[in-house]
Amino acid sequence: MEIGTASSGILHVHLGRLKEHEGSIFRIAWSSDGSKFMSVSDDRSARVWTLSFKSQGFANHTASHDNVEIIPKLTLFGHSARIWDCYVSDSMVITAGEDCTCCIWGMDGKLIKMFKEHIGRGIWRCLFDPSSLLVVTAGFDSAIKVHHLCNSIFHDIVDDKKVSGLNYDSEIFVVSSPSVSGQYGPLDSKSEYVRCLHFAEENVLYVATNNGYLRQAKLSNIEDVRWTKIIQVTEKAPVICMDVLTTYSNLSLNREDIIALGDGRGNVTIVRLTSSSSEPKLDLSFTWSAEKDRQLLGVYWCKALECSHIFTADPRGVLKLWNIRNVLFSSTDIINAPQMFPPVAVFEPSFGARIMCLDASPEEEILIAGDKKGNITAYPFPKILVLHDSGLMQQKMLPCCRFKGAHGISSVTSVHIEDSTSDHIEIHTTGGDGCICFFKYGRIAQKIEFFGMRQVKELGTIQSIYTNLASESQSSSTYAIGFTSADFIIWDLENETKMAQVSCGGWRRPYSYYLGTVPEYQNCFAFVKDHDIHIHRHWAPTHDKKLLAQVLHLQFHGREVHSLCFINPASHSDPENSSDLLIATGCEDGTVRLTGFLTGSSGKWHSSKLLGEHVGGSAVRATCFIPETYTVTYNSCNYSSNGISDGIAVEKDETFLLISVGSKQVLTTWILQPRNAENRQVYSSGLDIDSKQNSRNLENVDSAMSFQWLTTHMPPKLPRNRLKSGHIKQRVEEGNFSVVQPNMDVMDHMENDWRYLSVTAFHLKHPVLRLTVCFVAVACSDATVVLRALLLPSRLWFDVAFLVPHASPVLVLRHIIINASHYKDDAGDRYLIASGSTDGSITFWNLTETIHGFMQLISETQPHMSIDYQKRPRTGRGSQGGRLRWRSLSYASKKRDGDMSSSDGSNPGSLNTAENSSEASGVENTQIVVHEASDSSKTEMPSSTQSCDIPELRPMHSLSGVHQSGVNCLHISFSTPDKSYCIISGGDDQSVQRFNFRVISSEDCLTTPARLNSHDNDTLKILYQHKVASAHSAAVKGIWTDGTWSFSTGLDQRVRCWKMGLAGQFTEYSHAIISVPEPETLDVFHDRAKRKYHIAVAGRGMQMVEFSPPEDD
């Protein structure tokens, strides 16, 4: 401690040792006046100390520990992990910890507010500016976030917790309806209490009660709340539901509120009010009977239909459409004529569950409804239903499509039809499972297809999505409104920040909310508690408010990045003019992100989009981007090639796929589709964008990338009574053919710790059918490698082959597609897989025969014509997430025939493509899966045989001892001059190894014609090899080559550039030191136009390195 004196300047006086903490102390912070300081530690506590000076003339006395007393004032507990940083003032304390929370405490030790908006391994720093009342936090996830203490985040702070100096710009009302005031004690059916609330604007609230009263509350200020009785529904029936539609008159510009009330007698009452400065004016009201007693549960306006039509719903899921245009704008004061209101249309139920929300589009002629059990249904909605002069009689509308379990078993809370494209309509829904789901409705197929989902983990249930309109001074933002536990929350989806939080007791009570043009400063929330209406209003004028950025630096992964891959710029909407690079990354926390890097002079990260999360948050270990789609032909196959020449033809109209794999054997496929001018507006809501602070400065950035979840594959869950066995697979010899069968006694797949370690994939188009097949090879930690096929667009998975044998787990996989023009035979194209294992070996497999057999089999059986493939990913949050039950077709046939014999234990998702002596196509050894439909109707299909054996493919070549231990990374490129392939690898032994090889067809051998067209006589010939023993000073973790230059990285935090020479030689050209600790992966993009290599390295973070070859290269 330093103490100043007048005579000798600075004196250093030892005042004592404080031994309160039980662990390492990470930060000590002083208050601005020096009267107190605080310390934080890894014992999860924060302690505040005050200094007491005994002598008033301390400066004129000899400094001594007797003059100063250090008093422990406050001990704070509340963090669940280590506390990294802190701040202290006279009125408040701020702490930030490893549990990703930033806590604000009062000087009485009570927790005022907790921010939890960072992800991953914690918040490292926090700052507070008393003048602007801003808290700034920075964490492991790379994000720097700003929290405004003056906004509505402090709505629910009670008086004894308020921090001095904060200006809230908010009000809290506690009011009672005149007919409810003074009623206490138990309630019965005759009691008066509030049933429905609805905001019309920030100062107008409509209240409906159990005795049928409708009142308006004018909320001028806390002291001035004016109540106006509007109407009491007939027979004093309780108001069950209410909806309000606000319009503005073209003549007077006054606001008109049209209120729809549904009561317990089944009647609907419409009230039209004109607002004025003094009190509302009742223009019109009328009532008609819509349902029987206690059968009317919902009334719904639709913005697309304005106030001319209204929907009603009953408990069985029946929707009725009523035309009220003529009566609503009549001059009669009160109308009570049920005979004047026949329903225009009756929409028959699809699932028999109550409709909770809907949206209709007369232009698209479609109605989408969501029910209480998580399903959505599409109905035809002809324009004639809403024509002004239509004399149409009542129509009975049947569902044209439905999607079961859109939100699992949780209720659908909102449905919205987005802008459409030429071939489909975009739909997004929210639900009680805390998810936002995205669907496409095909105009031609008339089928609802799931294509994306976003989980908002901060919300237990999402009630709706709100998008404010962009102005000149700000960009548009999207917010999720919902509840978590007992709190109401408004969540900014773009900045991943909390806009408002109010403790209300949950959503099972009457409530209403209203948001202004800038929800940060304009939001209202009202709820009922203990017969009172609690209103939290934060409404500040925005014209003099300068909106500060809430995210100063974009958010990235909060944990270690295990994999990355560049997204080929050819997949962009305008690749020639695109100036940014896109990188897909997979992380330990189970998330996959798409991050943009702006090339050129700026050279900075400009965006990071959260694409999605693996099921259950399982860690992502590897990613693979498929940049091209090939059309494959094979002359010996029976299907017609339609004039396509032999070889591989790259498709111009391509589908770009991204594969991610990881823990719990989760394999997820994502589809990347460029947004053209037609559908770009559809995705403008930006529900997956985490940072918008630079959006207006990125005119040249290609932001037109549409990303969608496609499908997720997981191993089937076996019965729990299956015992663990020492043998995972059982080999069976059938003639000259060796197969692998799943053992009946294997352990439960859902309880093991197996994980996928690597993946590689390629995309082939069938030459006849309108189908494409994505072949995916995955390596698992149980030392198995499986080739799977994804049939598109039906999203059906098939197990194609096992790649054996493997004594050690495979760490890396790569594939090779060799054009048929390189060979003189008619055997077609070659498809090879290369793997690197933990024992240091590199192995090659030839998949050509298996792939051609599978394509032939698909053309004959066409399973996509009979299997229902509607599904969505599991959320892992208690709901089933639309989980489908899959059984083999043979099992379903047995069940229908009454045969209850046990199954043979075969994998129900496999399809055998190996040749058999009885049937060359393999149809007799094929088992196709079929989806067990949710309805009672069963689709009959021709039965396959009972066997579902998966072929076992043995390697064509194996290189042992390439590395002394594991092969961590491997890359293959084609060398044009000598038409050979260059494979380069790095391992734990710190070495880099290079091989050059060719795949040679032995067409000169004396073989039969049938054998001549086979690929079994292909051999791999090593041309030359070279090894650098100590390429890095630690394990090599990532490597890449294009045959001319090669780049590698290792745990020594170096990126080394290698010049590839002739005859297999390569030497180090240069190296760079990177700031990424523990790098795990590397990928490179070669910009041939600018003659630059962009090298991305990831581990505990991500860094971009740029390399420019010499001019004479």
Tab-separated table of C-alpha atoms in Angstrom, residues 713-1096:
chain	number	residue	atom	x	y	z
A	713	HIS	CA	-28.533	-39.505	-38.567
A	714	MET	CA	-28.041	-41.307	-35.271
A	715	PRO	CA	-27.560	-45.014	-34.500
A	716	PRO	CA	-30.748	-46.895	-33.626
A	717	LYS	CA	-31.522	-47.290	-29.946
A	718	LEU	CA	-31.401	-50.946	-29.010
A	719	PRO	CA	-33.406	-52.518	-26.153
A	720	ARG	CA	-31.843	-51.961	-22.769
A	721	ASN	CA	-31.697	-55.690	-21.974
A	722	ARG	CA	-29.026	-56.312	-24.583
A	723	LEU	CA	-25.793	-57.146	-22.789
A	724	LYS	CA	-22.345	-55.804	-23.462
A	725	SER	CA	-20.223	-58.156	-25.498
A	726	GLY	CA	-16.580	-58.341	-26.328
A	727	HIS	CA	-17.348	-58.676	-30.043
A	728	ILE	CA	-18.909	-55.750	-31.820
A	729	LYS	CA	-19.315	-57.494	-35.171
A	730	GLN	CA	-19.754	-61.093	-36.236
A	731	ARG	CA	-18.382	-62.267	-39.565
A	732	VAL	CA	-20.349	-64.787	-41.575
A	733	GLU	CA	-19.102	-66.548	-44.661
A	734	GLU	CA	-21.679	-67.047	-47.401
A	735	GLY	CA	-20.003	-68.773	-50.270
A	736	ASN	CA	-17.235	-66.496	-51.451
A	737	PHE	CA	-18.754	-63.455	-49.818
A	738	SER	CA	-17.905	-62.152	-46.353
A	739	VAL	CA	-20.414	-59.992	-44.524
A	740	VAL	CA	-20.675	-58.212	-41.193
A	741	GLN	CA	-23.734	-58.585	-38.996
A	742	PRO	CA	-24.593	-56.530	-35.915
A	743	ASN	CA	-24.307	-58.619	-32.763
A	744	MET	CA	-27.549	-59.046	-30.832
A	745	ASP	CA	-25.695	-58.655	-27.539
A	746	VAL	CA	-24.027	-55.318	-28.115
A	747	MET	CA	-24.340	-52.637	-25.512
A	748	ASP	CA	-26.957	-49.934	-25.774
A	749	HIS	CA	-25.778	-47.472	-28.419
A	750	MET	CA	-27.331	-44.537	-26.610
A	751	GLU	CA	-25.325	-45.242	-23.449
A	752	ASN	CA	-21.855	-45.654	-24.946
A	753	ASP	CA	-19.203	-43.007	-25.368
A	754	TRP	CA	-18.475	-43.710	-29.020
A	755	ARG	CA	-18.010	-40.730	-31.245
A	756	TYR	CA	-17.264	-40.003	-34.861
A	757	LEU	CA	-13.690	-38.803	-35.374
A	758	SER	CA	-13.644	-37.940	-39.083
A	759	VAL	CA	-15.865	-37.690	-42.135
A	760	THR	CA	-15.540	-37.340	-45.892
A	761	ALA	CA	-18.306	-37.222	-48.478
A	762	PHE	CA	-19.069	-36.763	-52.176
A	763	HIS	CA	-22.304	-36.090	-54.055
A	764	LEU	CA	-23.444	-38.105	-57.081
A	765	LYS	CA	-26.456	-37.574	-59.305
A	766	HIS	CA	-28.400	-40.483	-60.726
A	767	PRO	CA	-28.338	-40.291	-64.536
A	768	VAL	CA	-32.005	-41.258	-64.984
A	769	LEU	CA	-33.980	-40.544	-61.817
A	770	ARG	CA	-34.352	-37.072	-60.366
A	771	LEU	CA	-32.336	-38.155	-57.351
A	772	THR	CA	-28.937	-37.431	-55.941
A	773	VAL	CA	-27.034	-39.580	-53.482
A	774	CYS	CA	-24.563	-38.241	-50.969
A	775	PHE	CA	-22.082	-40.949	-49.979
A	776	VAL	CA	-20.667	-40.297	-46.512
A	777	ALA	CA	-17.788	-42.235	-44.946
A	778	VAL	CA	-17.488	-41.839	-41.169
A	779	ALA	CA	-14.831	-43.132	-38.801
A	780	CYS	CA	-15.889	-44.008	-35.265
A	781	SER	CA	-13.861	-44.291	-32.078
A	782	ASP	CA	-14.726	-48.015	-31.875
A	783	ALA	CA	-12.295	-48.586	-34.800
A	784	THR	CA	-15.021	-48.939	-37.442
A	785	VAL	CA	-15.471	-47.080	-40.718
A	786	VAL	CA	-18.907	-47.110	-42.351
A	787	LEU	CA	-19.997	-45.919	-45.771
A	788	ARG	CA	-23.514	-44.473	-45.692
A	789	ALA	CA	-25.738	-43.083	-48.424
A	790	LEU	CA	-28.116	-40.139	-48.082
A	791	LEU	CA	-30.857	-40.231	-50.708
A	792	LEU	CA	-31.999	-36.762	-51.734
A	793	PRO	CA	-34.419	-35.087	-51.732
A	794	SER	CA	-36.165	-37.771	-49.666
A	795	ARG	CA	-33.514	-37.626	-46.859
A	796	LEU	CA	-33.377	-41.406	-46.490
A	797	TRP	CA	-30.270	-42.947	-44.938
A	798	PHE	CA	-28.818	-46.344	-45.897
A	799	ASP	CA	-25.814	-48.227	-44.552
A	800	VAL	CA	-23.877	-49.275	-47.652
A	801	ALA	CA	-20.684	-50.982	-46.482
A	802	PHE	CA	-18.182	-51.540	-43.686
A	803	LEU	CA	-14.552	-50.687	-44.479
A	804	VAL	CA	-12.474	-53.328	-42.693
A	805	PRO	CA	-10.263	-54.393	-41.082
A	806	HIS	CA	-9.198	-51.785	-38.549
A	807	ALA	CA	-7.133	-52.655	-35.520
A	808	SER	CA	-6.969	-48.997	-34.446
A	809	PRO	CA	-9.379	-46.053	-34.659
A	810	VAL	CA	-9.208	-43.899	-37.772
A	811	LEU	CA	-8.434	-40.228	-37.130
A	812	VAL	CA	-8.774	-38.802	-40.626
A	813	LEU	CA	-10.609	-39.711	-43.858
A	814	ARG	CA	-10.250	-38.365	-47.386
A	815	HIS	CA	-11.822	-39.380	-50.710
A	816	ILE	CA	-10.603	-39.438	-54.307
A	817	ILE	CA	-12.747	-39.338	-57.453
A	818	ILE	CA	-10.777	-40.395	-60.539
A	819	ASN	CA	-12.204	-39.472	-63.912
A	820	ALA	CA	-12.871	-42.389	-66.237
A	821	SER	CA	-10.981	-40.596	-69.032
A	822	HIS	CA	-7.751	-41.550	-67.262
A	823	TYR	CA	-8.361	-45.197	-68.183
A	824	LYS	CA	-8.789	-47.140	-71.382
A	825	ASP	CA	-11.366	-49.585	-70.057
A	826	ASP	CA	-15.129	-49.145	-69.835
A	827	ALA	CA	-15.312	-49.638	-66.101
A	828	GLY	CA	-16.298	-46.021	-65.497
A	829	ASP	CA	-15.224	-43.739	-62.683
A	830	ARG	CA	-13.178	-44.681	-59.632
A	831	TYR	CA	-14.136	-43.785	-56.063
A	832	LEU	CA	-11.476	-44.255	-53.415
A	833	ILE	CA	-11.253	-43.620	-49.671
A	834	ALA	CA	-7.979	-42.991	-47.813
A	835	SER	CA	-7.677	-43.162	-44.026
A	836	GLY	CA	-5.070	-42.424	-41.377
A	837	SER	CA	-5.152	-44.389	-38.120
A	838	THR	CA	-3.806	-44.103	-34.599
A	839	ASP	CA	-1.251	-46.827	-35.337
A	840	GLY	CA	0.432	-44.630	-37.975
A	841	SER	CA	-0.865	-46.473	-41.052
A	842	ILE	CA	-2.574	-45.094	-44.178
A	843	THR	CA	-5.110	-47.354	-45.929
A	844	PHE	CA	-6.944	-47.129	-49.272
A	845	TRP	CA	-10.301	-48.650	-50.283
A	846	ASN	CA	-11.898	-48.908	-53.703
A	847	LEU	CA	-15.637	-48.161	-53.410
A	848	THR	CA	-16.455	-48.164	-57.110
A	849	GLU	CA	-18.263	-51.496	-57.349
A	850	THR	CA	-20.254	-50.811	-54.192
A	851	ILE	CA	-21.350	-47.367	-55.333
A	852	HIS	CA	-22.374	-48.514	-58.807
A	853	GLY	CA	-24.312	-51.380	-57.283
A	854	PHE	CA	-26.128	-49.029	-54.927
A	855	MET	CA	-27.087	-46.648	-57.735
A	856	GLN	CA	-28.384	-49.616	-59.723
A	857	LEU	CA	-30.375	-50.814	-56.731
A	858	ILE	CA	-31.946	-47.415	-56.137
A	859	SER	CA	-33.088	-47.246	-59.746
A	860	GLU	CA	-34.847	-50.605	-59.344
A	861	THR	CA	-36.428	-50.305	-55.897
A	862	GLN	CA	-37.022	-46.511	-55.708
A	863	PRO	CA	-37.647	-46.496	-51.929
A	864	HIS	CA	-38.315	-42.754	-51.915
A	865	MET	CA	-41.645	-43.377	-53.631
A	866	SER	CA	-43.091	-45.283	-50.667
A	867	ILE	CA	-41.482	-43.905	-47.521
A	868	ASP	CA	-42.729	-40.844	-45.652
A	869	TYR	CA	-39.682	-38.770	-44.775
A	870	GLN	CA	-41.265	-35.867	-42.880
A	871	LYS	CA	-39.155	-35.255	-39.817
A	872	ARG	CA	-37.308	-32.647	-37.813
A	873	PRO	CA	-34.301	-32.920	-35.477
A	874	ARG	CA	-34.725	-33.873	-31.873
A	875	THR	CA	-34.472	-30.907	-29.563
A	876	GLY	CA	-33.263	-32.762	-26.510
A	877	ARG	CA	-35.389	-30.548	-24.275
A	878	GLY	CA	-38.013	-32.981	-23.054
A	879	SER	CA	-40.114	-33.093	-26.211
A	880	GLN	CA	-39.707	-35.858	-28.754
A	881	GLY	CA	-38.959	-33.285	-31.400
A	882	GLY	CA	-40.971	-35.092	-34.046
A	883	ARG	CA	-38.953	-38.278	-33.581
A	884	LEU	CA	-39.902	-40.897	-36.119
A	885	ARG	CA	-40.151	-44.603	-35.423
A	886	TRP	CA	-38.483	-46.729	-38.080
A	887	ARG	CA	-39.043	-50.439	-38.554
A	888	SER	CA	-38.071	-52.794	-41.288
A	889	LEU	CA	-40.633	-53.602	-43.904
A	890	SER	CA	-40.363	-57.297	-43.180
A	891	TYR	CA	-41.100	-56.673	-39.507
A	892	ALA	CA	-44.154	-54.612	-40.406
A	893	SER	CA	-45.374	-57.418	-42.646
A	894	LYS	CA	-44.932	-59.926	-39.838
A	895	LYS	CA	-46.892	-57.715	-37.494
A	896	ARG	CA	-49.761	-57.359	-39.948
A	897	ASP	CA	-49.820	-61.137	-40.472
A	898	GLY	CA	-49.883	-61.748	-36.731
A	899	ASP	CA	-46.433	-63.262	-36.624
A	900	MET	CA	-44.976	-62.191	-33.309
A	901	SER	CA	-41.688	-64.030	-33.674
A	902	SER	CA	-38.560	-62.159	-32.639
A	903	SER	CA	-36.537	-60.141	-35.116
A	904	ASP	CA	-33.216	-61.396	-36.365
A	905	GLY	CA	-31.487	-58.322	-34.936
A	906	SER	CA	-30.508	-56.850	-38.262
A	907	ASN	CA	-29.945	-53.158	-38.731
A	908	PRO	CA	-33.260	-51.677	-39.949
A	909	GLY	CA	-31.547	-48.885	-41.795
A	910	SER	CA	-29.248	-50.885	-44.036
A	911	LEU	CA	-29.279	-51.626	-47.717
A	912	ASN	CA	-26.960	-54.283	-49.134
A	913	THR	CA	-25.437	-53.606	-52.535
A	914	ALA	CA	-22.966	-56.471	-52.756
A	915	GLU	CA	-23.117	-59.009	-55.540
A	916	ASN	CA	-24.590	-62.411	-54.844
A	917	SER	CA	-24.505	-65.575	-56.877
A	918	SER	CA	-28.294	-65.695	-57.075
A	919	GLU	CA	-28.893	-62.048	-57.959
A	920	ALA	CA	-26.225	-59.780	-59.372
A	921	SER	CA	-28.044	-56.612	-58.408
A	922	GLY	CA	-28.222	-57.585	-54.755
A	923	VAL	CA	-31.979	-57.118	-54.482
A	924	GLU	CA	-32.414	-60.463	-52.746
A	925	ASN	CA	-30.055	-59.307	-49.978
A	926	THR	CA	-31.685	-55.944	-49.534
A	927	GLN	CA	-33.873	-54.660	-46.772
A	928	ILE	CA	-35.499	-51.257	-47.159
A	929	VAL	CA	-36.777	-49.274	-44.211
A	930	VAL	CA	-40.250	-47.841	-44.101
A	931	HIS	CA	-41.620	-45.109	-41.893
A	932	GLU	CA	-44.395	-46.222	-39.582
A	933	ALA	CA	-47.061	-43.701	-40.508
A	934	SER	CA	-48.866	-41.819	-37.778
A	935	ASP	CA	-52.279	-42.309	-39.293
A	936	SER	CA	-54.233	-45.526	-39.533
A	937	SER	CA	-53.743	-45.980	-43.243
A	938	LYS	CA	-50.917	-48.337	-44.231
A	939	THR	CA	-49.160	-48.176	-47.557
A	940	GLU	CA	-48.555	-51.616	-48.985
A	941	MET	CA	-45.154	-52.171	-50.510
A	942	PRO	CA	-43.560	-55.184	-52.145
A	943	SER	CA	-41.674	-57.040	-49.441
A	944	SER	CA	-37.924	-57.458	-49.487
A	945	THR	CA	-36.132	-60.497	-48.155
A	946	GLN	CA	-35.339	-60.790	-44.478
A	947	SER	CA	-31.581	-60.415	-44.696
A	948	CYS	CA	-30.017	-56.992	-44.323
A	949	ASP	CA	-26.342	-57.944	-44.388
A	950	ILE	CA	-23.910	-55.098	-44.946
A	951	PRO	CA	-20.965	-55.924	-47.220
A	952	GLU	CA	-17.453	-55.851	-45.866
A	953	LEU	CA	-14.942	-54.085	-48.092
A	954	ARG	CA	-11.278	-54.871	-47.718
A	955	PRO	CA	-8.530	-52.362	-48.562
A	956	MET	CA	-6.880	-52.239	-51.959
A	957	HIS	CA	-3.608	-50.980	-50.450
A	958	SER	CA	-2.179	-50.297	-46.998
A	959	LEU	CA	0.902	-48.326	-45.935
A	960	SER	CA	2.024	-49.304	-42.456
A	961	GLY	CA	4.421	-47.389	-40.249
A	962	VAL	CA	4.039	-44.117	-42.094
A	963	HIS	CA	4.141	-42.390	-38.715
A	964	GLN	CA	5.400	-43.703	-35.401
A	965	SER	CA	2.023	-42.963	-33.818
A	966	GLY	CA	-1.282	-41.457	-34.891
A	967	VAL	CA	-1.892	-39.923	-38.327
A	968	ASN	CA	-3.557	-36.691	-37.205
A	969	CYS	CA	-4.075	-35.060	-40.593
A	970	LEU	CA	-4.005	-35.997	-44.247
A	971	HIS	CA	-4.693	-34.258	-47.536
A	972	ILE	CA	-4.752	-35.390	-51.176
A	973	SER	CA	-4.375	-33.349	-54.366
A	974	PHE	CA	-4.029	-34.084	-58.062
A	975	SER	CA	-0.740	-33.330	-59.769
A	976	THR	CA	-1.367	-32.289	-63.359
A	977	PRO	CA	2.106	-32.740	-64.944
A	978	ASP	CA	2.522	-36.459	-64.218
A	979	LYS	CA	-1.193	-37.215	-63.655
A	980	SER	CA	-0.519	-38.626	-60.215
A	981	TYR	CA	-1.996	-37.982	-56.804
A	982	CYS	CA	-0.034	-36.406	-53.982
A	983	ILE	CA	-0.908	-37.409	-50.426
A	984	ILE	CA	0.683	-35.574	-47.519
A	985	SER	CA	0.209	-36.414	-43.850
A	986	GLY	CA	1.248	-35.239	-40.394
A	987	GLY	CA	1.368	-37.144	-37.144
A	988	ASP	CA	2.049	-37.153	-33.449
A	989	ASP	CA	5.707	-37.953	-34.217
A	990	GLN	CA	6.127	-34.322	-35.439
A	991	SER	CA	6.919	-35.502	-38.967
A	992	VAL	CA	5.382	-34.726	-42.361
A	993	GLN	CA	5.236	-37.496	-44.970
A	994	ARG	CA	4.586	-37.194	-48.702
A	995	PHE	CA	3.603	-39.912	-51.219
A	996	ASN	CA	2.864	-39.700	-54.922
A	997	PHE	CA	0.820	-42.524	-56.430
A	998	ARG	CA	-1.343	-43.632	-59.317
A	999	VAL	CA	-4.310	-45.987	-59.525
A	1000	ILE	CA	-3.614	-48.365	-62.378
A	1001	SER	CA	-6.120	-50.596	-64.149
A	1002	SER	CA	-4.705	-53.992	-65.227
A	1003	GLU	CA	-6.535	-54.129	-68.525
A	1004	ASP	CA	-3.656	-55.967	-70.149
A	1005	CYS	CA	-4.156	-58.995	-67.927
A	1006	LEU	CA	-5.793	-62.102	-69.387
A	1007	THR	CA	-9.245	-61.891	-67.853
A	1008	THR	CA	-12.785	-62.564	-68.925
A	1009	PRO	CA	-14.841	-59.722	-70.444
A	1010	ALA	CA	-16.907	-59.511	-67.288
A	1011	ARG	CA	-13.750	-59.199	-65.239
A	1012	LEU	CA	-12.382	-56.561	-67.562
A	1013	ASN	CA	-15.181	-54.156	-66.598
A	1014	SER	CA	-14.656	-54.749	-62.904
A	1015	HIS	CA	-12.620	-52.541	-60.586
A	1016	ASP	CA	-11.197	-55.369	-58.515
A	1017	ASN	CA	-8.108	-55.438	-60.726
A	1018	ASP	CA	-7.228	-51.795	-59.967
A	1019	THR	CA	-3.930	-51.411	-58.145
A	1020	LEU	CA	-2.257	-48.495	-56.393
A	1021	LYS	CA	1.329	-47.807	-57.394
A	1022	ILE	CA	3.588	-45.639	-55.231
A	1023	LEU	CA	5.767	-43.463	-57.460
A	1024	TYR	CA	7.943	-41.778	-54.837
A	1025	GLN	CA	7.905	-40.600	-51.246
A	1026	HIS	CA	9.703	-38.160	-48.951
A	1027	LYS	CA	9.671	-37.525	-45.209
A	1028	VAL	CA	10.661	-34.571	-43.015
A	1029	ALA	CA	11.265	-36.059	-39.595
A	1030	SER	CA	11.059	-32.917	-37.422
A	1031	ALA	CA	8.733	-30.745	-39.426
A	1032	HIS	CA	7.334	-29.242	-36.224
A	1033	SER	CA	8.550	-29.170	-32.649
A	1034	ALA	CA	5.260	-30.687	-31.488
A	1035	ALA	CA	2.515	-32.886	-32.903
A	1036	VAL	CA	1.286	-31.923	-36.389
A	1037	LYS	CA	-2.473	-31.257	-36.262
A	1038	GLY	CA	-3.412	-29.867	-39.679
A	1039	ILE	CA	-2.064	-30.072	-43.225
A	1040	TRP	CA	-3.075	-29.058	-46.769
A	1041	THR	CA	-1.526	-29.187	-50.244
A	1042	ASP	CA	-2.374	-28.411	-53.852
A	1043	GLY	CA	0.686	-30.197	-55.261
A	1044	THR	CA	2.696	-26.981	-55.530
A	1045	TRP	CA	2.616	-25.565	-52.001
A	1046	SER	CA	1.787	-27.223	-48.727
A	1047	PHE	CA	0.879	-25.749	-45.340
A	1048	SER	CA	0.951	-27.411	-41.931
A	1049	THR	CA	0.333	-26.433	-38.318
A	1050	GLY	CA	1.041	-28.081	-34.999
A	1051	LEU	CA	0.879	-27.670	-31.261
A	1052	ASP	CA	4.033	-25.517	-31.492
A	1053	GLN	CA	1.742	-22.690	-32.744
A	1054	ARG	CA	3.538	-22.437	-36.071
A	1055	VAL	CA	2.174	-22.410	-39.612
A	1056	ARG	CA	4.847	-23.731	-41.936
A	1057	CYS	CA	4.883	-23.332	-45.702
A	1058	TRP	CA	6.485	-26.092	-47.775
A	1059	LYS	CA	7.603	-25.866	-51.384
A	1060	MET	CA	6.710	-29.069	-53.215
A	1061	GLY	CA	9.457	-30.118	-55.617
A	1062	LEU	CA	9.889	-32.797	-58.223
A	1063	ALA	CA	10.399	-36.466	-57.437
A	1064	GLY	CA	8.512	-36.107	-54.174
A	1065	GLN	CA	10.913	-33.674	-52.512
A	1066	PHE	CA	9.612	-30.764	-50.422
A	1067	THR	CA	11.409	-28.151	-48.310
A	1068	GLU	CA	10.329	-25.490	-45.842
A	1069	TYR	CA	9.901	-22.099	-47.500
A	1070	SER	CA	8.746	-19.951	-44.558
A	1071	HIS	CA	6.783	-20.063	-41.333
A	1072	ALA	CA	4.591	-17.813	-39.198
A	1073	ILE	CA	3.849	-17.742	-35.488
A	1074	ILE	CA	0.137	-17.782	-34.710
A	1075	SER	CA	-1.713	-16.654	-31.616
A	1076	VAL	CA	-4.176	-19.569	-31.483
A	1077	PRO	CA	-3.342	-21.791	-28.495
A	1078	GLU	CA	-3.503	-25.538	-29.063
A	1079	PRO	CA	-4.351	-25.452	-32.798
A	1080	GLU	CA	-6.315	-28.511	-33.874
A	1081	THR	CA	-7.198	-28.021	-37.512
A	1082	LEU	CA	-6.218	-26.153	-40.668
A	1083	ASP	CA	-7.769	-25.437	-44.045
A	1084	VAL	CA	-6.615	-23.368	-47.007
A	1085	PHE	CA	-8.363	-21.490	-49.794
A	1086	HIS	CA	-6.351	-20.687	-52.929
A	1087	ASP	CA	-7.454	-17.453	-54.578
A	1088	ARG	CA	-6.064	-18.042	-58.045
A	1089	ALA	CA	-7.208	-14.682	-59.374
A	1090	LYS	CA	-5.276	-12.742	-56.718
A	1091	ARG	CA	-2.510	-15.356	-56.395
A	1092	LYS	CA	-2.957	-15.699	-52.657
A	1093	TYR	CA	-3.419	-18.499	-50.178
A	1094	HIS	CA	-5.725	-17.873	-47.215
A	1095	ILE	CA	-4.851	-20.202	-44.337
A	1096	ALA	CA	-7.346	-20.618	-41.493
